[in-house]
PDB file of C-alpha atoms in Angstrom:
ATOM      1  CA  UNK A1017     -15.427  10.124  76.891  1.00  0.00           C
ATOM      2  CA  UNK A1018     -18.506  12.267  77.532  1.00  0.00           C
ATOM      3  CA  UNK A1019     -17.968  15.894  76.553  1.00  0.00           C
ATOM      4  CA  UNK A1020     -19.639  18.847  78.258  1.00  0.00           C
ATOM      5  CA  UNK A1021     -22.188  18.889  79.764  1.00  0.00           C
ATOM      6  CA  UNK A1022     -20.686  16.228  81.984  1.00  0.00           C
ATOM      7  CA  UNK A1023     -22.555  13.357  83.634  1.00  0.00           C
ATOM      8  CA  UNK A1024     -25.412  13.219  81.146  1.00  0.00           C
ATOM      9  CA  UNK A1025     -25.299   9.405  81.394  1.00  0.00           C
ATOM     10  CA  UNK A1026     -26.021   7.405  84.529  1.00  0.00           C
ATOM     11  CA  UNK A1027     -24.740   3.842  85.029  1.00  0.00           C
ATOM     12  CA  UNK A1028     -25.889   1.209  87.524  1.00  0.00           C
ATOM     13  CA  UNK A1029     -23.957  -1.960  88.276  1.00  0.00           C
ATOM     14  CA  UNK A1030     -22.498  -4.128  91.006  1.00  0.00           C
ATOM     15  CA  UNK A1031     -18.889  -4.207  92.171  1.00  0.00           C
ATOM     16  CA  UNK A1032     -16.863  -5.611  95.041  1.00  0.00           C
ATOM     17  CA  UNK A1033     -15.025  -3.639  97.674  1.00  0.00           C
ATOM     18  CA  UNK A1034     -11.609  -4.124  96.114  1.00  0.00           C
ATOM     19  CA  UNK A1035      -8.984  -2.538  93.873  1.00  0.00           C
ATOM     20  CA  UNK A1036     -10.800  -3.406  90.660  1.00  0.00           C
ATOM     21  CA  UNK A1037     -13.924  -1.756  91.992  1.00  0.00           C
ATOM     22  CA  UNK A1038     -11.879   1.341  92.751  1.00  0.00           C
ATOM     23  CA  UNK A1039     -10.485   1.269  89.205  1.00  0.00           C
ATOM     24  CA  UNK A1040     -14.009   1.186  87.778  1.00  0.00           C
ATOM     25  CA  UNK A1041     -15.090   4.083  89.957  1.00  0.00           C
ATOM     26  CA  UNK A1042     -12.033   6.083  88.927  1.00  0.00           C
ATOM     27  CA  UNK A1043     -12.470   5.371  85.214  1.00  0.00           C
ATOM     28  CA  UNK A1044     -16.174   6.201  85.146  1.00  0.00           C
ATOM     29  CA  UNK A1045     -15.389   9.441  86.938  1.00  0.00           C
ATOM     30  CA  UNK A1046     -12.697  10.246  84.373  1.00  0.00           C
ATOM     31  CA  UNK A1047     -15.188   9.537  81.581  1.00  0.00           C
ATOM     32  CA  UNK A1048     -17.727  11.840  83.263  1.00  0.00           C
ATOM     33  CA  UNK A1049     -20.248   9.033  83.729  1.00  0.00           C
ATOM     34  CA  UNK A1050     -22.571   9.379  86.710  1.00  0.00           C
ATOM     35  CA  UNK A1051     -21.973   5.877  88.069  1.00  0.00           C
ATOM     36  CA  UNK A1052     -23.928   4.541  91.042  1.00  0.00           C
ATOM     37  CA  UNK A1053     -22.610   1.135  92.069  1.00  0.00           C
ATOM     38  CA  UNK A1054     -24.134  -1.408  94.372  1.00  0.00           C
ATOM     39  CA  UNK A1055     -21.093  -2.350  96.453  1.00  0.00           C
ATOM     40  CA  UNK A1056     -21.076  -5.689  98.234  1.00  0.00           C
ATOM     41  CA  UNK A1057     -18.398  -7.766  99.909  1.00  0.00           C
ATOM     42  CA  UNK A1058     -19.447 -11.348  99.053  1.00  0.00           C
ATOM     43  CA  UNK A1059     -17.886 -11.383  95.575  1.00  0.00           C
ATOM     44  CA  UNK A1060     -14.966  -9.478  94.011  1.00  0.00           C
ATOM     45  CA  UNK A1061     -15.441  -7.035  91.168  1.00  0.00           C
ATOM     46  CA  UNK A1062     -15.867  -8.809  87.825  1.00  0.00           C
ATOM     47  CA  UNK A1063     -12.854  -8.938  85.518  1.00  0.00           C
ATOM     48  CA  UNK A1064     -12.250  -9.940  81.909  1.00  0.00           C
ATOM     49  CA  UNK A1065      -9.144 -10.882  79.921  1.00  0.00           C
ATOM     50  CA  UNK A1066      -9.144 -10.373  76.154  1.00  0.00           C
ATOM     51  CA  UNK A1067      -6.794 -11.887  73.574  1.00  0.00           C
ATOM     52  CA  UNK A1068      -6.934 -10.288  70.117  1.00  0.00           C
ATOM     53  CA  UNK A1069      -5.272 -11.987  67.147  1.00  0.00           C
ATOM     54  CA  UNK A1070      -5.816 -10.354  63.790  1.00  0.00           C
ATOM     55  CA  UNK A1071      -9.586 -10.084  63.276  1.00  0.00           C
ATOM     56  CA  UNK A1072     -10.326 -12.645  65.983  1.00  0.00           C
ATOM     57  CA  UNK A1073     -10.704 -12.287  69.710  1.00  0.00           C
ATOM     58  CA  UNK A1074     -11.170 -14.501  72.726  1.00  0.00           C
ATOM     59  CA  UNK A1075     -12.547 -13.488  76.114  1.00  0.00           C
ATOM     60  CA  UNK A1076     -12.282 -15.071  79.521  1.00  0.00           C
ATOM     61  CA  UNK A1077     -14.562 -13.460  82.091  1.00  0.00           C
ATOM     62  CA  UNK A1078     -14.954 -13.805  85.830  1.00  0.00           C
ATOM     63  CA  UNK A1079     -18.381 -12.234  86.334  1.00  0.00           C
ATOM     64  CA  UNK A1080     -18.227 -12.434  90.132  1.00  0.00           C
ATOM     65  CA  UNK A1081     -19.930  -9.307  91.535  1.00  0.00           C
ATOM     66  CA  UNK A1082     -21.727  -8.670  88.239  1.00  0.00           C
ATOM     67  CA  UNK A1083     -23.987 -11.599  89.206  1.00  0.00           C
ATOM     68  CA  UNK A1084     -24.776 -10.118  92.605  1.00  0.00           C
ATOM     69  CA  UNK A1085     -26.891  -7.089  91.739  1.00  0.00           C
ATOM     70  CA  UNK A1086     -29.743  -6.791  94.246  1.00  0.00           C
ATOM     71  CA  UNK A1087     -32.785  -4.831  93.064  1.00  0.00           C
ATOM     72  CA  UNK A1088     -34.167  -4.284  96.542  1.00  0.00           C
ATOM     73  CA  UNK A1089     -30.858  -2.945  97.847  1.00  0.00           C
ATOM     74  CA  UNK A1090     -30.090  -0.645  94.927  1.00  0.00           C
ATOM     75  CA  UNK A1091     -32.607   0.005  92.131  1.00  0.00           C
ATOM     76  CA  UNK A1092     -35.542   0.305  94.541  1.00  0.00           C
ATOM     77  CA  UNK A1093     -33.811   2.892  96.706  1.00  0.00           C
ATOM     78  CA  UNK A1094     -35.535   6.264  96.376  1.00  0.00           C
ATOM     79  CA  UNK A1095     -32.396   8.178  95.386  1.00  0.00           C
ATOM     80  CA  UNK A1096     -31.550   5.659  92.646  1.00  0.00           C
ATOM     81  CA  UNK A1097     -35.064   5.295  91.280  1.00  0.00           C
ATOM     82  CA  UNK A1098     -35.296   9.072  90.967  1.00  0.00           C
ATOM     83  CA  UNK A1099     -32.345   8.884  88.559  1.00  0.00           C
ATOM     84  CA  UNK A1100     -34.228   6.277  86.517  1.00  0.00           C
ATOM     85  CA  UNK A1101     -37.269   8.515  86.398  1.00  0.00           C
ATOM     86  CA  UNK A1102     -35.178  11.446  85.129  1.00  0.00           C
ATOM     87  CA  UNK A1103     -33.654   9.456  82.244  1.00  0.00           C
ATOM     88  CA  UNK A1104     -34.910   9.849  78.670  1.00  0.00           C
ATOM     89  CA  UNK A1105     -33.254   6.772  77.143  1.00  0.00           C
ATOM     90  CA  UNK A1106     -32.535   3.399  78.777  1.00  0.00           C
ATOM     91  CA  UNK A1107     -29.987   0.835  77.598  1.00  0.00           C
ATOM     92  CA  UNK A1108     -29.568  -2.591  79.208  1.00  0.00           C
ATOM     93  CA  UNK A1109     -27.340  -5.460  78.099  1.00  0.00           C
ATOM     94  CA  UNK A1110     -29.042  -8.818  77.591  1.00  0.00           C
ATOM     95  CA  UNK A1111     -26.499 -10.366  79.946  1.00  0.00           C
ATOM     96  CA  UNK A1112     -28.411  -8.744  82.805  1.00  0.00           C
ATOM     97  CA  UNK A1113     -31.329 -11.090  82.070  1.00  0.00           C
ATOM     98  CA  UNK A1114     -29.257 -13.778  83.801  1.00  0.00           C
ATOM     99  CA  UNK A1115     -28.997 -11.688  86.960  1.00  0.00           C
ATOM    100  CA  UNK A1116     -32.073  -9.553  87.611  1.00  0.00           C
ATOM    101  CA  UNK A1117     -34.851  -9.741  84.995  1.00  0.00           C
ATOM    102  CA  UNK A1118     -37.168  -8.119  87.531  1.00  0.00           C
ATOM    103  CA  UNK A1119     -34.950  -5.009  87.475  1.00  0.00           C
ATOM    104  CA  UNK A1120     -35.124  -4.902  83.691  1.00  0.00           C
ATOM    105  CA  UNK A1121     -38.915  -5.204  83.696  1.00  0.00           C
ATOM    106  CA  UNK A1122     -39.243  -2.421  86.239  1.00  0.00           C
ATOM    107  CA  UNK A1123     -37.162  -0.058  84.093  1.00  0.00           C
ATOM    108  CA  UNK A1124     -38.886  -1.220  80.908  1.00  0.00           C
ATOM    109  CA  UNK A1125     -42.306  -0.536  82.383  1.00  0.00           C
ATOM    110  CA  UNK A1126     -41.165   2.905  83.504  1.00  0.00           C
ATOM    111  CA  UNK A1127     -40.009   3.664  79.971  1.00  0.00           C
ATOM    112  CA  UNK A1128     -43.206   2.409  78.355  1.00  0.00           C
ATOM    113  CA  UNK A1129     -45.555   4.243  80.693  1.00  0.00           C
ATOM    114  CA  UNK A1130     -43.705   7.523  80.140  1.00  0.00           C
ATOM    115  CA  UNK A1131     -43.069   7.246  76.381  1.00  0.00           C
ATOM    116  CA  UNK A1132     -39.312   6.993  76.769  1.00  0.00           C
ATOM    117  CA  UNK A1133     -36.902   4.931  74.678  1.00  0.00           C
ATOM    118  CA  UNK A1134     -35.936   1.509  75.984  1.00  0.00           C
ATOM    119  CA  UNK A1135     -33.003  -0.324  74.360  1.00  0.00           C
ATOM    120  CA  UNK A1136     -31.831  -3.892  74.823  1.00  0.00           C
ATOM    121  CA  UNK A1137     -28.804  -5.737  73.488  1.00  0.00           C
ATOM    122  CA  UNK A1138     -29.119  -9.476  72.751  1.00  0.00           C
ATOM    123  CA  UNK A1139     -25.501  -9.737  74.007  1.00  0.00           C
ATOM    124  CA  UNK A1140     -24.822 -13.391  73.093  1.00  0.00           C
ATOM    125  CA  UNK A1141     -26.556 -16.398  71.452  1.00  0.00           C
ATOM    126  CA  UNK A1142     -27.008 -18.183  74.793  1.00  0.00           C
ATOM    127  CA  UNK A1143     -29.343 -15.416  75.984  1.00  0.00           C
ATOM    128  CA  UNK A1144     -31.898 -16.332  73.304  1.00  0.00           C
ATOM    129  CA  UNK A1145     -31.259 -20.047  73.810  1.00  0.00           C
ATOM    130  CA  UNK A1146     -31.248 -20.445  77.587  1.00  0.00           C
ATOM    131  CA  UNK A1147     -32.947 -17.291  78.885  1.00  0.00           C
ATOM    132  CA  UNK A1148     -35.783 -17.208  76.379  1.00  0.00           C
ATOM    133  CA  UNK A1149     -38.553 -16.776  78.949  1.00  0.00           C
ATOM    134  CA  UNK A1150     -37.239 -13.591  80.623  1.00  0.00           C
ATOM    135  CA  UNK A1151     -36.117 -12.248  77.235  1.00  0.00           C
ATOM    136  CA  UNK A1152     -39.602 -12.620  75.761  1.00  0.00           C
ATOM    137  CA  UNK A1153     -41.148 -10.941  78.812  1.00  0.00           C
ATOM    138  CA  UNK A1154     -38.943  -7.902  78.228  1.00  0.00           C
ATOM    139  CA  UNK A1155     -39.007  -7.797  74.421  1.00  0.00           C
ATOM    140  CA  UNK A1156     -42.498  -6.227  74.082  1.00  0.00           C
ATOM    141  CA  UNK A1157     -41.125  -3.137  75.842  1.00  0.00           C
ATOM    142  CA  UNK A1158     -38.048  -2.798  73.610  1.00  0.00           C
ATOM    143  CA  UNK A1159     -37.885   0.150  71.213  1.00  0.00           C
ATOM    144  CA  UNK A1160     -34.392  -0.507  69.862  1.00  0.00           C
ATOM    145  CA  UNK A1161     -32.897  -3.992  69.835  1.00  0.00           C
ATOM    146  CA  UNK A1162     -29.172  -4.417  69.223  1.00  0.00           C
ATOM    147  CA  UNK A1163     -27.358  -7.570  68.188  1.00  0.00           C
ATOM    148  CA  UNK A1164     -24.864  -9.007  65.728  1.00  0.00           C
ATOM    149  CA  UNK A1165     -25.512 -11.595  63.011  1.00  0.00           C
ATOM    150  CA  UNK A1166     -24.748 -14.590  65.243  1.00  0.00           C
ATOM    151  CA  UNK A1167     -27.067 -13.349  67.976  1.00  0.00           C
ATOM    152  CA  UNK A1168     -29.758 -12.605  65.404  1.00  0.00           C
ATOM    153  CA  UNK A1169     -29.519 -16.118  63.968  1.00  0.00           C
ATOM    154  CA  UNK A1170     -29.827 -17.686  67.423  1.00  0.00           C
ATOM    155  CA  UNK A1171     -32.824 -15.502  68.225  1.00  0.00           C
ATOM    156  CA  UNK A1172     -34.497 -16.373  64.914  1.00  0.00           C
ATOM    157  CA  UNK A1173     -34.001 -20.099  65.470  1.00  0.00           C
ATOM    158  CA  UNK A1174     -35.550 -19.937  68.936  1.00  0.00           C
ATOM    159  CA  UNK A1175     -38.477 -17.918  67.579  1.00  0.00           C
ATOM    160  CA  UNK A1176     -39.101 -20.329  64.704  1.00  0.00           C
ATOM    161  CA  UNK A1177     -38.617 -17.649  62.051  1.00  0.00           C
ATOM    162  CA  UNK A1178     -37.382 -20.278  59.560  1.00  0.00           C
ATOM    163  CA  UNK A1179     -34.981 -17.898  57.851  1.00  0.00           C
ATOM    164  CA  UNK A1180     -31.272 -17.135  58.047  1.00  0.00           C
ATOM    165  CA  UNK A1181     -31.563 -13.861  56.127  1.00  0.00           C
ATOM    166  CA  UNK A1182     -30.536 -11.082  58.514  1.00  0.00           C
ATOM    167  CA  UNK A1183     -32.841  -8.471  56.995  1.00  0.00           C
ATOM    168  CA  UNK A1184     -35.812 -10.827  57.170  1.00  0.00           C
ATOM    169  CA  UNK A1185     -34.970 -11.696  60.785  1.00  0.00           C
ATOM    170  CA  UNK A1186     -34.984  -7.978  61.583  1.00  0.00           C
ATOM    171  CA  UNK A1187     -38.365  -7.519  59.876  1.00  0.00           C
ATOM    172  CA  UNK A1188     -39.901 -10.461  61.735  1.00  0.00           C
ATOM    173  CA  UNK A1189     -38.500  -9.168  65.019  1.00  0.00           C
ATOM    174  CA  UNK A1190     -40.031  -5.763  64.352  1.00  0.00           C
ATOM    175  CA  UNK A1191     -43.406  -7.432  63.832  1.00  0.00           C
ATOM    176  CA  UNK A1192     -43.452  -9.060  67.279  1.00  0.00           C
ATOM    177  CA  UNK A1193     -46.041  -7.749  69.801  1.00  0.00           C
ATOM    178  CA  UNK A1194     -45.293  -4.381  71.391  1.00  0.00           C
ATOM    179  CA  UNK A1195     -46.636  -2.960  74.663  1.00  0.00           C
ATOM    180  CA  UNK A1196     -46.181   0.700  73.819  1.00  0.00           C
ATOM    181  CA  UNK A1197     -47.723   1.643  70.467  1.00  0.00           C
ATOM    182  CA  UNK A1198     -46.585   5.279  70.514  1.00  0.00           C
ATOM    183  CA  UNK A1199     -45.944   6.948  67.171  1.00  0.00           C
ATOM    184  CA  UNK A1200     -42.171   6.543  67.225  1.00  0.00           C
ATOM    185  CA  UNK A1201     -41.408   3.422  65.127  1.00  0.00           C
ATOM    186  CA  UNK A1202     -39.612   0.431  66.518  1.00  0.00           C
ATOM    187  CA  UNK A1203     -36.100   0.053  65.172  1.00  0.00           C
ATOM    188  CA  UNK A1204     -34.215  -3.240  65.093  1.00  0.00           C
ATOM    189  CA  UNK A1205     -30.489  -2.771  64.505  1.00  0.00           C
ATOM    190  CA  UNK A1206     -28.125  -5.678  63.803  1.00  0.00           C
ATOM    191  CA  UNK A1207     -24.499  -4.668  63.456  1.00  0.00           C
ATOM    192  CA  UNK A1208     -22.571  -6.125  60.551  1.00  0.00           C
ATOM    193  CA  UNK A1209     -21.447  -5.551  56.994  1.00  0.00           C
ATOM    194  CA  UNK A1210     -24.853  -5.763  55.299  1.00  0.00           C
ATOM    195  CA  UNK A1211     -26.593  -2.530  54.261  1.00  0.00           C
ATOM    196  CA  UNK A1212     -29.348  -1.404  56.590  1.00  0.00           C
ATOM    197  CA  UNK A1213     -32.585  -0.419  54.812  1.00  0.00           C
ATOM    198  CA  UNK A1214     -32.869   3.415  54.551  1.00  0.00           C
ATOM    199  CA  UNK A1215     -36.098   3.415  56.593  1.00  0.00           C
ATOM    200  CA  UNK A1216     -34.169   1.937  59.563  1.00  0.00           C
ATOM    201  CA  UNK A1217     -31.347   4.461  59.428  1.00  0.00           C
ATOM    202  CA  UNK A1218     -33.334   7.055  61.358  1.00  0.00           C
TER     203      UNK A1218
END
């Protein structure tokens, strides 16, 4: 829940014209998120069922409309792009690489050219494994990369890092080429139980 001032975060996504889409719009409004959805009628709003047992969980997702985002019909619209230009920090899930990598690159370039912070989440091992090309096109623009140990290991294997040590994977990821060489240091964050080096806790 975003506290006052309200609507300091803007969200873009794709939904269907159905009850689940209405639920999303209602919930983002309640959370004070400035949501701007691309609404289409070809696919229903994406849904996900989660089963949690102890420390384990299983997900079954129907992505549906989430796969239908159209850059030319939403991101490129003047009123939406103006919101992108106003933002100071950008966060995009790696899953979106399977849908509209061109949208990600447009936002990433905007961030780089204006010295703003661009964040990406690896999201799942299959992103590094099967969407390596679009991922590596975006990665040079990333200021903060998020991922868990499993995602980090998959990324390291695809990059030929030849190590399974999480800290070393993070260091090697930090050393990859970067488009924007502004003074603010890159920060690679992998969630987990290991202790993050003090220099990365900034």
